[in-house]
Tab-separated table of C-alpha atoms in Angstrom:
chain	number	residue	atom	x	y	z
I	1	MET	CA	36.423	-95.813	-12.945
I	2	GLU	CA	37.178	-96.406	-9.327
I	3	ARG	CA	38.888	-93.846	-7.191
I	4	ALA	CA	41.515	-96.413	-6.267
I	5	THR	CA	42.867	-96.384	-9.805
I	6	PHE	CA	44.246	-92.903	-9.280
I	7	SER	CA	47.714	-92.536	-7.832
I	8	LYS	CA	47.990	-91.675	-4.154
I	9	TYR	CA	50.680	-89.732	-2.358
I	10	SER	CA	53.749	-91.949	-1.816
I	11	TRP	CA	57.284	-91.696	-0.478
I	12	ILE	CA	58.464	-90.923	-4.018
I	13	ASP	CA	56.174	-87.883	-4.113
I	14	PHE	CA	57.584	-86.797	-0.750
I	15	ALA	CA	61.158	-87.269	-2.018
I	16	PHE	CA	60.390	-85.186	-5.105
I	17	SER	CA	59.007	-82.410	-2.887
I	18	VAL	CA	62.116	-82.382	-0.692
I	19	ILE	CA	64.501	-82.471	-3.658
I	20	GLY	CA	62.435	-79.758	-5.331
I	21	VAL	CA	62.808	-77.324	-2.439
I	22	CYS	CA	66.518	-78.183	-2.114
I	23	THR	CA	67.031	-77.497	-5.819
I	24	PHE	CA	65.148	-74.209	-5.444
I	25	LEU	CA	67.311	-73.104	-2.494
I	26	VAL	CA	70.590	-74.171	-4.170
I	27	ASP	CA	69.627	-72.386	-7.385
I	28	TRP	CA	68.672	-69.258	-5.432
I	29	GLY	CA	71.915	-69.425	-3.445
I	30	SER	CA	74.013	-69.744	-6.604
I	31	ASP	CA	72.203	-66.715	-8.053
I	32	VAL	CA	73.109	-64.639	-5.003
I	33	TRP	CA	76.710	-65.883	-5.203
I	34	VAL	CA	77.048	-64.950	-8.867
I	35	ALA	CA	75.423	-61.544	-8.311
I	36	THR	CA	77.820	-60.870	-5.421
I	37	GLU	CA	80.798	-61.839	-7.583
I	38	PHE	CA	79.717	-59.469	-10.343
I	39	TYR	CA	79.237	-56.636	-7.883
I	40	CYS	CA	82.560	-57.152	-6.106
I	41	ARG	CA	84.434	-57.231	-9.433
I	42	GLY	CA	82.801	-54.019	-10.594
I	43	ASP	CA	80.631	-55.624	-13.279
I	44	ILE	CA	77.663	-53.482	-12.345
I	45	PHE	CA	75.870	-54.042	-15.653
I	46	TRP	CA	75.903	-57.845	-15.358
I	47	PHE	CA	74.991	-57.523	-11.685
I	48	GLY	CA	71.941	-55.455	-12.666
I	49	VAL	CA	70.887	-57.867	-15.410
I	50	LEU	CA	71.162	-60.882	-13.112
I	51	VAL	CA	69.293	-59.208	-10.258
I	52	GLY	CA	66.651	-58.071	-12.753
I	53	LEU	CA	66.111	-61.658	-13.915
I	54	MET	CA	65.840	-62.832	-10.312
I	55	VAL	CA	63.308	-60.136	-9.421
I	56	LEU	CA	61.256	-60.637	-12.590
I	57	SER	CA	61.094	-64.393	-12.059
I	58	SER	CA	60.137	-64.029	-8.414
I	59	VAL	CA	57.410	-61.468	-9.146
I	60	VAL	CA	55.876	-63.604	-11.912
I	61	VAL	CA	55.856	-66.727	-9.738
I	62	GLN	CA	54.365	-64.836	-6.779
I	63	MET	CA	51.644	-63.419	-9.043
I	64	PHE	CA	50.656	-66.886	-10.216
I	65	SER	CA	50.685	-68.141	-6.635
I	66	TRP	CA	48.521	-65.221	-5.496
I	67	PHE	CA	46.031	-65.657	-8.341
I	68	TRP	CA	45.695	-69.348	-7.491
I	69	PHE	CA	45.234	-68.581	-3.823
I	70	GLN	CA	42.403	-66.205	-4.737
I	71	TYR	CA	40.800	-68.764	-7.038
I	72	ASP	CA	41.066	-71.586	-4.491
I	73	ARG	CA	39.409	-69.518	-1.772
I	74	LYS	CA	36.268	-69.474	-3.929
I	75	LEU	CA	36.047	-73.261	-4.023
I	76	PRO	CA	33.309	-74.649	-1.747
I	77	GLY	CA	34.762	-75.222	1.716
I	78	PHE	CA	38.376	-75.072	0.499
I	79	GLY	CA	39.669	-72.807	3.238
I	80	SER	CA	38.125	-74.892	6.015
I	81	VAL	CA	39.128	-78.353	4.810
I	82	GLN	CA	40.809	-80.188	7.654
I	83	THR	CA	43.851	-82.213	6.667
I	84	GLY	CA	44.961	-84.036	9.747
I	85	GLY	CA	44.904	-80.983	12.007
I	86	GLY	CA	45.966	-78.382	9.423
I	87	THR	CA	44.243	-76.178	6.903
I	88	VAL	CA	44.798	-75.767	3.208
I	89	LEU	CA	47.772	-73.461	2.721
I	90	PHE	CA	46.839	-70.136	4.385
I	91	GLY	CA	43.173	-70.989	4.898
I	92	ASP	CA	41.196	-67.727	4.944
I	93	ARG	CA	44.073	-65.604	6.232
I	94	VAL	CA	44.128	-63.287	3.226
I	95	LYS	CA	46.250	-60.557	4.802
I	96	LEU	CA	48.898	-63.018	5.917
I	97	SER	CA	48.986	-64.604	2.479
I	98	CYS	CA	49.230	-61.188	0.826
I	99	LEU	CA	52.135	-60.232	3.098
I	100	PHE	CA	54.061	-63.408	2.261
I	101	HIS	CA	53.546	-62.867	-1.456
I	102	VAL	CA	54.572	-59.198	-1.288
I	103	LEU	CA	57.732	-60.300	0.540
I	104	GLN	CA	58.306	-62.823	-2.296
I	105	LEU	CA	57.890	-65.750	0.109
I	106	GLY	CA	54.650	-67.247	-1.186
I	107	PHE	CA	56.432	-69.787	-3.397
I	108	LEU	CA	58.695	-70.900	-0.551
I	109	CYS	CA	55.692	-71.198	1.780
I	110	ARG	CA	54.003	-73.485	-0.738
I	111	HIS	CA	57.118	-75.685	-0.735
I	112	ILE	CA	57.115	-75.844	3.058
I	113	SER	CA	53.383	-76.634	3.121
I	114	ALA	CA	53.865	-79.432	0.588
I	115	ILE	CA	56.719	-80.995	2.589
I	116	ARG	CA	54.819	-80.673	5.873
I	117	GLN	CA	51.636	-82.212	4.513
I	118	GLY	CA	53.542	-84.850	2.562
I	119	PHE	CA	55.384	-85.928	5.694
I	120	ARG	CA	52.095	-86.188	7.622
I	121	VAL	CA	50.536	-88.341	4.918
I	122	TRP	CA	53.516	-90.563	4.188
I	123	TRP	CA	55.148	-91.002	7.611
I	124	ARG	CA	52.269	-90.527	10.057
I	125	LYS	CA	49.652	-92.137	7.782
I	126	VAL	CA	47.128	-89.363	8.473
I	127	GLU	CA	44.356	-88.202	6.177
I	128	GLY	CA	45.053	-85.548	3.579
I	129	SER	CA	46.508	-87.384	0.602
I	130	GLU	CA	44.371	-85.358	-1.817
I	131	TYR	CA	45.614	-82.104	-0.310
I	132	ALA	CA	49.263	-83.232	-0.552
I	133	VAL	CA	48.822	-84.182	-4.203
I	134	TYR	CA	47.026	-80.883	-4.837
I	135	LEU	CA	50.003	-78.934	-3.474
I	136	THR	CA	52.574	-80.900	-5.482
I	137	HIS	CA	50.615	-80.283	-8.687
I	138	ASP	CA	50.661	-76.512	-8.186
I	139	LEU	CA	54.333	-76.558	-7.214
I	140	SER	CA	55.310	-78.431	-10.371
I	141	MET	CA	53.704	-75.712	-12.495
I	142	LEU	CA	55.267	-72.912	-10.439
I	143	ARG	CA	58.677	-74.545	-10.763
I	144	LEU	CA	58.160	-74.747	-14.520
I	145	ILE	CA	57.405	-71.019	-14.616
I	146	GLU	CA	60.325	-70.147	-12.320
I	147	THR	CA	62.723	-72.218	-14.403
I	148	PHE	CA	61.942	-70.593	-17.721
I	149	CYS	CA	61.649	-67.099	-16.243
I	150	GLU	CA	65.002	-67.284	-14.443
I	151	SER	CA	67.109	-70.412	-14.938
I	152	ALA	CA	66.953	-70.526	-18.750
I	153	PRO	CA	67.682	-66.778	-19.247
I	154	GLN	CA	70.395	-66.945	-16.568
I	155	LEU	CA	71.996	-69.929	-18.279
I	156	THR	CA	72.047	-67.941	-21.519
I	157	LEU	CA	73.580	-64.981	-19.701
I	158	MET	CA	76.335	-67.044	-18.073
I	159	ILE	CA	77.348	-68.638	-21.384
I	160	TYR	CA	77.310	-65.208	-23.008
I	161	VAL	CA	79.581	-63.732	-20.331
I	162	MET	CA	82.028	-66.626	-20.756
I	163	LEU	CA	82.090	-66.076	-24.515
I	164	GLN	CA	82.564	-62.317	-24.162
I	165	THR	CA	85.401	-62.552	-21.676
I	166	ASN	CA	86.879	-65.724	-23.197
I	167	LYS	CA	87.401	-67.074	-19.694
I	168	ALA	CA	85.381	-68.737	-16.994
I	169	ARG	CA	85.513	-68.543	-13.212
I	170	THR	CA	84.406	-71.223	-10.787
I	171	VAL	CA	81.286	-69.313	-9.830
I	172	GLN	CA	80.163	-69.219	-13.463
I	173	PHE	CA	80.538	-72.983	-13.809
I	174	VAL	CA	78.572	-73.416	-10.586
I	175	SER	CA	75.819	-71.137	-11.892
I	176	ILE	CA	75.633	-72.967	-15.220
I	177	ALA	CA	75.515	-76.345	-13.454
I	178	ALA	CA	72.810	-75.131	-11.045
I	179	SER	CA	70.681	-73.666	-13.840
I	180	THR	CA	71.036	-76.797	-15.968
I	181	THR	CA	70.116	-79.003	-13.001
I	182	SER	CA	67.116	-76.831	-12.244
I	183	ILE	CA	65.848	-77.073	-15.829
I	184	ALA	CA	66.423	-80.836	-15.974
I	185	TRP	CA	64.705	-81.491	-12.658
I	186	MET	CA	61.771	-79.288	-13.616
I	187	VAL	CA	61.243	-81.313	-16.788
I	188	VAL	CA	61.111	-84.617	-14.891
I	189	ASP	CA	59.015	-83.231	-12.029
I	190	TYR	CA	56.466	-81.531	-14.292
I	191	HIS	CA	56.135	-84.647	-16.439
I	192	ARG	CA	55.636	-86.786	-13.356
I	193	SER	CA	52.999	-84.424	-12.012
I	194	LEU	CA	51.022	-84.625	-15.249
I	195	ARG	CA	51.255	-88.401	-15.244
I	196	SER	CA	49.606	-88.529	-11.828
I	197	PHE	CA	46.324	-87.693	-13.586
I	198	LEU	CA	46.520	-91.014	-15.421
I	199	PRO	CA	44.865	-94.024	-13.750
I	200	ASP	CA	47.882	-96.184	-14.605
I	201	LYS	CA	50.828	-93.982	-13.655
I	202	ALA	CA	52.827	-96.959	-12.394
I	203	LYS	CA	52.921	-98.457	-15.867
I	204	GLN	CA	55.295	-95.729	-17.090
I	205	GLY	CA	58.822	-96.898	-16.360
I	206	TRP	CA	62.002	-94.991	-15.728
I	207	CYS	CA	63.141	-95.651	-19.292
I	208	SER	CA	60.253	-93.602	-20.652
I	209	SER	CA	60.929	-90.762	-18.209
I	210	LEU	CA	64.621	-90.821	-19.078
I	211	ILE	CA	63.923	-90.490	-22.790
I	212	TYR	CA	61.474	-87.677	-22.082
I	213	PHE	CA	64.157	-85.935	-20.027
I	214	LEU	CA	66.825	-86.427	-22.712
I	215	TRP	CA	64.883	-85.083	-25.656
I	216	ASN	CA	63.899	-81.992	-23.713
I	217	LEU	CA	67.499	-81.420	-22.650
I	218	LEU	CA	68.818	-81.980	-26.186
I	219	LEU	CA	66.328	-79.458	-27.593
I	220	ILE	CA	66.741	-76.785	-24.922
I	221	ALA	CA	70.560	-76.853	-24.693
I	222	PRO	CA	71.249	-75.969	-28.378
I	223	ARG	CA	68.579	-73.269	-28.224
I	224	VAL	CA	70.212	-71.622	-25.216
I	225	ALA	CA	73.674	-71.954	-26.778
I	226	ALA	CA	72.533	-70.408	-30.073
I	227	LEU	CA	71.019	-67.431	-28.244
I	228	ALA	CA	74.214	-66.923	-26.242
I	229	LEU	CA	76.386	-67.129	-29.372
I	230	PHE	CA	74.213	-64.593	-31.184
I	231	ALA	CA	74.305	-62.254	-28.193
I	232	SER	CA	78.107	-62.521	-28.058
I	233	VAL	CA	78.450	-60.827	-31.476
I	234	LEU	CA	75.308	-58.643	-31.603
I	235	SER	CA	74.458	-57.989	-27.970
I	236	GLY	CA	72.438	-54.912	-28.859
I	237	TYR	CA	69.984	-56.957	-30.927
I	238	ILE	CA	69.245	-59.856	-28.591
I	239	GLY	CA	66.681	-57.766	-26.718
I	240	ALA	CA	64.854	-56.896	-29.932
I	241	HIS	CA	65.000	-60.555	-30.998
I	242	PHE	CA	63.395	-61.645	-27.741
I	243	LEU	CA	60.667	-58.984	-27.787
I	244	ILE	CA	59.673	-59.729	-31.393
I	245	LEU	CA	59.482	-63.483	-30.871
I	246	TRP	CA	57.822	-63.101	-27.475
I	247	PHE	CA	55.103	-60.882	-28.990
I	248	VAL	CA	54.530	-63.408	-31.792
I	249	PHE	CA	54.269	-66.258	-29.284
I	250	VAL	CA	51.862	-64.348	-27.029
I	251	CYS	CA	49.630	-63.649	-30.034
I	252	TRP	CA	49.774	-67.326	-30.962
I	253	ALA	CA	48.752	-68.327	-27.431
I	254	TRP	CA	45.883	-65.828	-27.596
I	255	GLN	CA	44.834	-67.220	-30.983
I	256	GLN	CA	44.642	-70.705	-29.436
I	257	GLU	CA	42.114	-69.363	-26.888
I	258	THR	CA	43.790	-70.686	-23.770
I	259	HIS	CA	41.649	-71.064	-20.629
I	260	PHE	CA	44.106	-71.869	-17.848
I	261	MET	CA	43.333	-69.089	-15.359
I	262	ASP	CA	39.984	-68.036	-13.887
I	263	SER	CA	40.220	-64.318	-14.667
I	264	PRO	CA	41.106	-62.224	-17.750
I	265	ALA	CA	44.101	-60.626	-16.015
I	266	GLY	CA	45.392	-64.009	-14.901
I	267	GLU	CA	44.906	-65.453	-18.378
I	268	TRP	CA	46.952	-62.698	-19.997
I	269	LEU	CA	49.671	-63.266	-17.397
I	270	TYR	CA	49.603	-66.947	-18.347
I	271	ARG	CA	49.792	-66.201	-22.087
I	272	SER	CA	52.681	-63.820	-21.532
I	273	THR	CA	54.505	-66.512	-19.566
I	274	VAL	CA	53.785	-69.109	-22.243
I	275	GLY	CA	55.365	-66.729	-24.763
I	276	LEU	CA	58.511	-66.684	-22.622
I	277	ILE	CA	58.539	-70.482	-22.286
I	278	TRP	CA	58.127	-70.907	-26.045
I	279	TYR	CA	61.189	-68.735	-26.566
I	280	PHE	CA	63.189	-71.663	-25.155
I	281	SER	CA	61.027	-74.792	-25.416
I	282	TRP	CA	57.717	-76.173	-26.690
I	283	PHE	CA	54.797	-76.290	-24.285
I	284	SER	CA	51.291	-77.546	-25.127
I	285	VAL	CA	48.591	-75.115	-23.986
I	286	ALA	CA	45.444	-75.904	-25.985
I	287	GLU	CA	43.212	-78.931	-26.385
I	288	GLY	CA	43.055	-81.046	-29.484
I	289	ARG	CA	45.718	-82.555	-31.706
I	290	THR	CA	48.985	-80.718	-31.149
I	291	ARG	CA	51.041	-82.431	-33.837
I	292	GLY	CA	50.485	-79.637	-36.332
I	293	ARG	CA	51.251	-76.911	-33.800
I	294	SER	CA	54.365	-78.767	-32.665
I	295	ILE	CA	55.638	-79.097	-36.231
I	296	ILE	CA	55.024	-75.383	-36.864
I	297	TYR	CA	56.843	-74.463	-33.667
I	298	HIS	CA	59.891	-76.664	-34.250
I	299	THR	CA	60.135	-75.550	-37.879
I	300	PHE	CA	60.082	-71.933	-36.743
I	301	ILE	CA	62.611	-72.486	-33.938
I	302	THR	CA	64.904	-74.536	-36.199
I	303	THR	CA	64.881	-71.761	-38.791
I	304	ASP	CA	65.457	-69.113	-36.144
I	305	GLY	CA	68.293	-71.131	-34.601
I	306	GLY	CA	69.910	-71.523	-38.006
I	307	ILE	CA	69.755	-67.756	-38.559
I	308	LEU	CA	71.260	-67.125	-35.122
I	309	LEU	CA	74.155	-69.525	-35.758
I	310	ALA	CA	74.779	-68.149	-39.249
I	311	THR	CA	74.835	-64.592	-37.878
I	312	TRP	CA	77.286	-65.572	-35.160
I	313	TRP	CA	79.532	-67.330	-37.691
I	314	CYS	CA	79.638	-64.257	-39.925
I	315	TYR	CA	80.324	-61.723	-37.148
I	316	ARG	CA	82.538	-63.798	-34.839
I	317	ASP	CA	86.189	-63.091	-34.140
I	318	PRO	CA	87.992	-65.794	-36.195
I	319	VAL	CA	91.098	-65.720	-34.007
I	320	GLN	CA	89.370	-65.767	-30.620
I	321	THR	CA	86.868	-68.478	-31.595
I	322	GLU	CA	89.161	-70.632	-33.705
I	323	SER	CA	89.398	-73.402	-31.108
I	324	TYR	CA	85.672	-74.089	-30.838
I	325	ALA	CA	83.766	-72.300	-33.647
I	326	LEU	CA	83.613	-75.127	-36.184
I	327	ALA	CA	82.849	-77.713	-33.503
I	328	LEU	CA	79.882	-75.673	-32.235
I	329	LEU	CA	78.605	-75.021	-35.755
I	330	ILE	CA	78.436	-78.770	-36.359
I	331	ALA	CA	77.500	-79.991	-32.885
I	332	LEU	CA	74.549	-77.689	-32.089
I	333	PRO	CA	72.406	-78.589	-35.154
I	334	PHE	CA	73.314	-82.261	-34.673
I	335	ILE	CA	72.256	-82.204	-31.005
I	336	TYR	CA	68.980	-80.476	-31.880
I	337	LEU	CA	68.270	-83.042	-34.613
I	338	LEU	CA	69.044	-85.846	-32.164
I	339	GLY	CA	66.578	-84.279	-29.712
I	340	LEU	CA	63.868	-84.242	-32.398
I	341	LEU	CA	64.567	-87.898	-33.213
I	342	LEU	CA	64.328	-88.863	-29.525
I	343	LYS	CA	61.090	-86.913	-29.237
I	344	THR	CA	59.657	-88.831	-32.194
I	345	LEU	CA	60.822	-92.107	-30.635
I	346	TYR	CA	59.189	-91.154	-27.339
I	347	TYR	CA	55.790	-90.503	-28.888
I	348	CYS	CA	55.974	-93.594	-31.078
I	349	CYS	CA	57.122	-96.063	-28.413
I	350	PHE	CA	57.113	-94.642	-24.887
I	351	HIS	CA	54.258	-92.157	-24.528
I	352	PRO	CA	51.985	-93.075	-21.555
I	353	LYS	CA	48.923	-92.998	-23.755
I	354	LEU	CA	50.249	-96.066	-25.562
I	355	TRP	CA	49.879	-97.885	-22.232
I	356	ARG	CA	46.459	-96.559	-21.244
I	357	PRO	CA	44.156	-99.368	-20.099
I	358	LEU	CA	41.452	-100.494	-22.489
I	359	VAL	CA	38.037	-101.777	-21.423
I	360	ARG	CA	35.553	-104.032	-23.241
I	361	GLU	CA	32.196	-102.486	-23.956
I	362	PRO	CA	29.433	-103.890	-21.705
I	363	GLY	CA	27.271	-106.666	-23.152
I	364	LEU	CA	29.970	-108.302	-25.261
I	365	PRO	CA	30.582	-112.065	-24.774
I	366	ASP	CA	33.656	-112.913	-22.710
I	367	ASP	CA	34.888	-115.453	-25.251
I	368	LEU	CA	34.951	-112.934	-28.125
I	369	PRO	CA	38.530	-112.694	-29.495
I	370	ASP	CA	40.356	-109.548	-28.473
I	371	ALA	CA	40.976	-108.600	-32.087
I	372	LYS	CA	37.215	-108.267	-32.634
I	373	VAL	CA	36.485	-106.324	-29.474
I	374	PRO	CA	35.808	-102.580	-29.896
I	375	LEU	CA	37.895	-100.931	-27.201
I	376	ARG	CA	37.586	-97.617	-25.440
I	377	GLU	CA	40.025	-95.632	-23.329
I	378	PHE	CA	39.768	-94.411	-19.775
I	379	PRO	CA	39.374	-90.650	-19.661
I	380	ILE	CA	42.037	-88.522	-18.016
I	381	GLN	CA	39.633	-87.609	-15.226
I	382	ASP	CA	36.191	-88.926	-14.417
I	383	GLY	CA	33.736	-86.123	-13.787
I	384	ALA	CA	32.029	-88.201	-11.115
I	385	LEU	CA	35.182	-88.100	-9.039
I	386	SER	CA	35.658	-84.348	-8.996
I	387	SER	CA	36.097	-82.903	-5.554
I	388	LYS	CA	36.899	-79.625	-3.911
I	389	LEU	CA	40.551	-80.664	-3.944
I	390	HIS	CA	40.597	-81.577	-7.617
I	391	ASN	CA	43.341	-79.486	-9.239
I	392	LYS	CA	41.630	-78.464	-12.449
I	393	ARG	CA	44.599	-76.335	-13.527
I	394	MET	CA	46.989	-79.262	-13.848
I	395	ALA	CA	44.209	-81.599	-14.966
I	396	CYS	CA	43.691	-79.236	-17.893
I	397	HIS	CA	47.358	-79.472	-18.838
I	398	ALA	CA	47.342	-83.241	-18.408
I	399	ALA	CA	44.394	-83.454	-20.792
I	400	HIS	CA	46.314	-81.358	-23.335
I	401	PHE	CA	49.396	-83.514	-22.862
I	402	TYR	CA	47.904	-86.998	-22.930
I	403	SER	CA	44.725	-86.710	-24.963
I	404	GLU	CA	43.469	-85.287	-28.194
I	405	LYS	CA	40.185	-83.732	-29.208
I	406	GLY	CA	37.585	-86.395	-29.609
I	407	ALA	CA	39.739	-89.247	-28.347
I	408	VAL	CA	37.609	-89.825	-25.268
I	409	LYS	CA	34.329	-88.518	-26.565
I	410	ASN	CA	33.826	-91.402	-28.972
I	411	PRO	CA	33.819	-94.638	-26.989
I	412	ASP	CA	32.527	-96.614	-29.960
I	413	SER	CA	35.620	-96.038	-32.036
I	414	PRO	CA	37.200	-99.407	-32.908
I	415	LYS	CA	40.721	-97.991	-32.995
I	416	ARG	CA	42.957	-96.631	-30.326
I	417	ALA	CA	43.719	-92.982	-30.705
I	418	GLU	CA	47.291	-92.082	-31.522
I	419	PRO	CA	49.182	-90.081	-28.927
I	420	SER	CA	49.190	-86.390	-29.606
I	421	PRO	CA	52.758	-85.065	-29.695
I	422	LEU	CA	53.685	-82.095	-27.597
């Protein structure tokens, strides 16, 4: 496979980087606004919970960023790679990098580096496209982590506060809108980043991305709402519910023998974060066919969501919730079912693997009918093309997302492999 078949950095990538940092700053600003409102109104408890979520999210993201910086420094010549007059991220300035991460600025610095390098590549047409793509891949994963560590829990908290007080202020609507936007944009951005590891990224249209966005939104929204409803009637038990499920999910990630990070400590941080992500949404972390794991997960989450809704219905205040209780009880399961149907439609009709290019085996006559030609697929990444700027972290996730165990290893198979559902 030729290097030219891989996607290069374009103005769309640059636009996604700019919008990504703007979304990050708006989301962070809305968090500060909401925290200030809670504090000024004397809601010290909610102020503490919100600030705790912000700090926890920031620390987790900075830890991932620091681990990756340490790993990348070990790559041959990574710190001295010249990219049009600049160096990769912090280069070998370990103390400076450590200071930025301690000050919780490492994630923001990565955003700035991505925009700076992206502008140089796209506008000035200088060398460094691989470096720009490398940065955007890491940022997409960090945004995924930041979203599910902060935005999803914060969205649950804001809905819970509205249910508890039976009223909503403007700042709460702004926070809910910002968190929802952050989650939605993360889904699209992360999906797009994974697709960049395919040699035919351009063949995936906006329709496919839209359906991918919708089914994720329709599955995450009812989950968040069910958690908030449960917390509104049994607030003392939501913490225990999270810890029990989080522990189960971490054990499941460990059982799948994930290998995302380059150190044991980093890997356990990753598994712990995956457990948090699974509390809200499905996320493929291991190679091989994921259909079975996806079915197990959605069956478990559907059952758990049903228990949460049933508990809320039994313990709710009939008078206070009369105007919306029955509507929510019907709408939330329906929305989740619609999300599952859209997900099935996506993998049956719109998954990028259905559009992967097929190549005739060498030595076959050109006039042989296509129906009799044994076809093979392009791999996600060609080992011959690996370079010091090859982002193996995201390539690993792309392989989990778009391929299945054995799909590429058997080029003589006469049938196309089915896409492996997330």
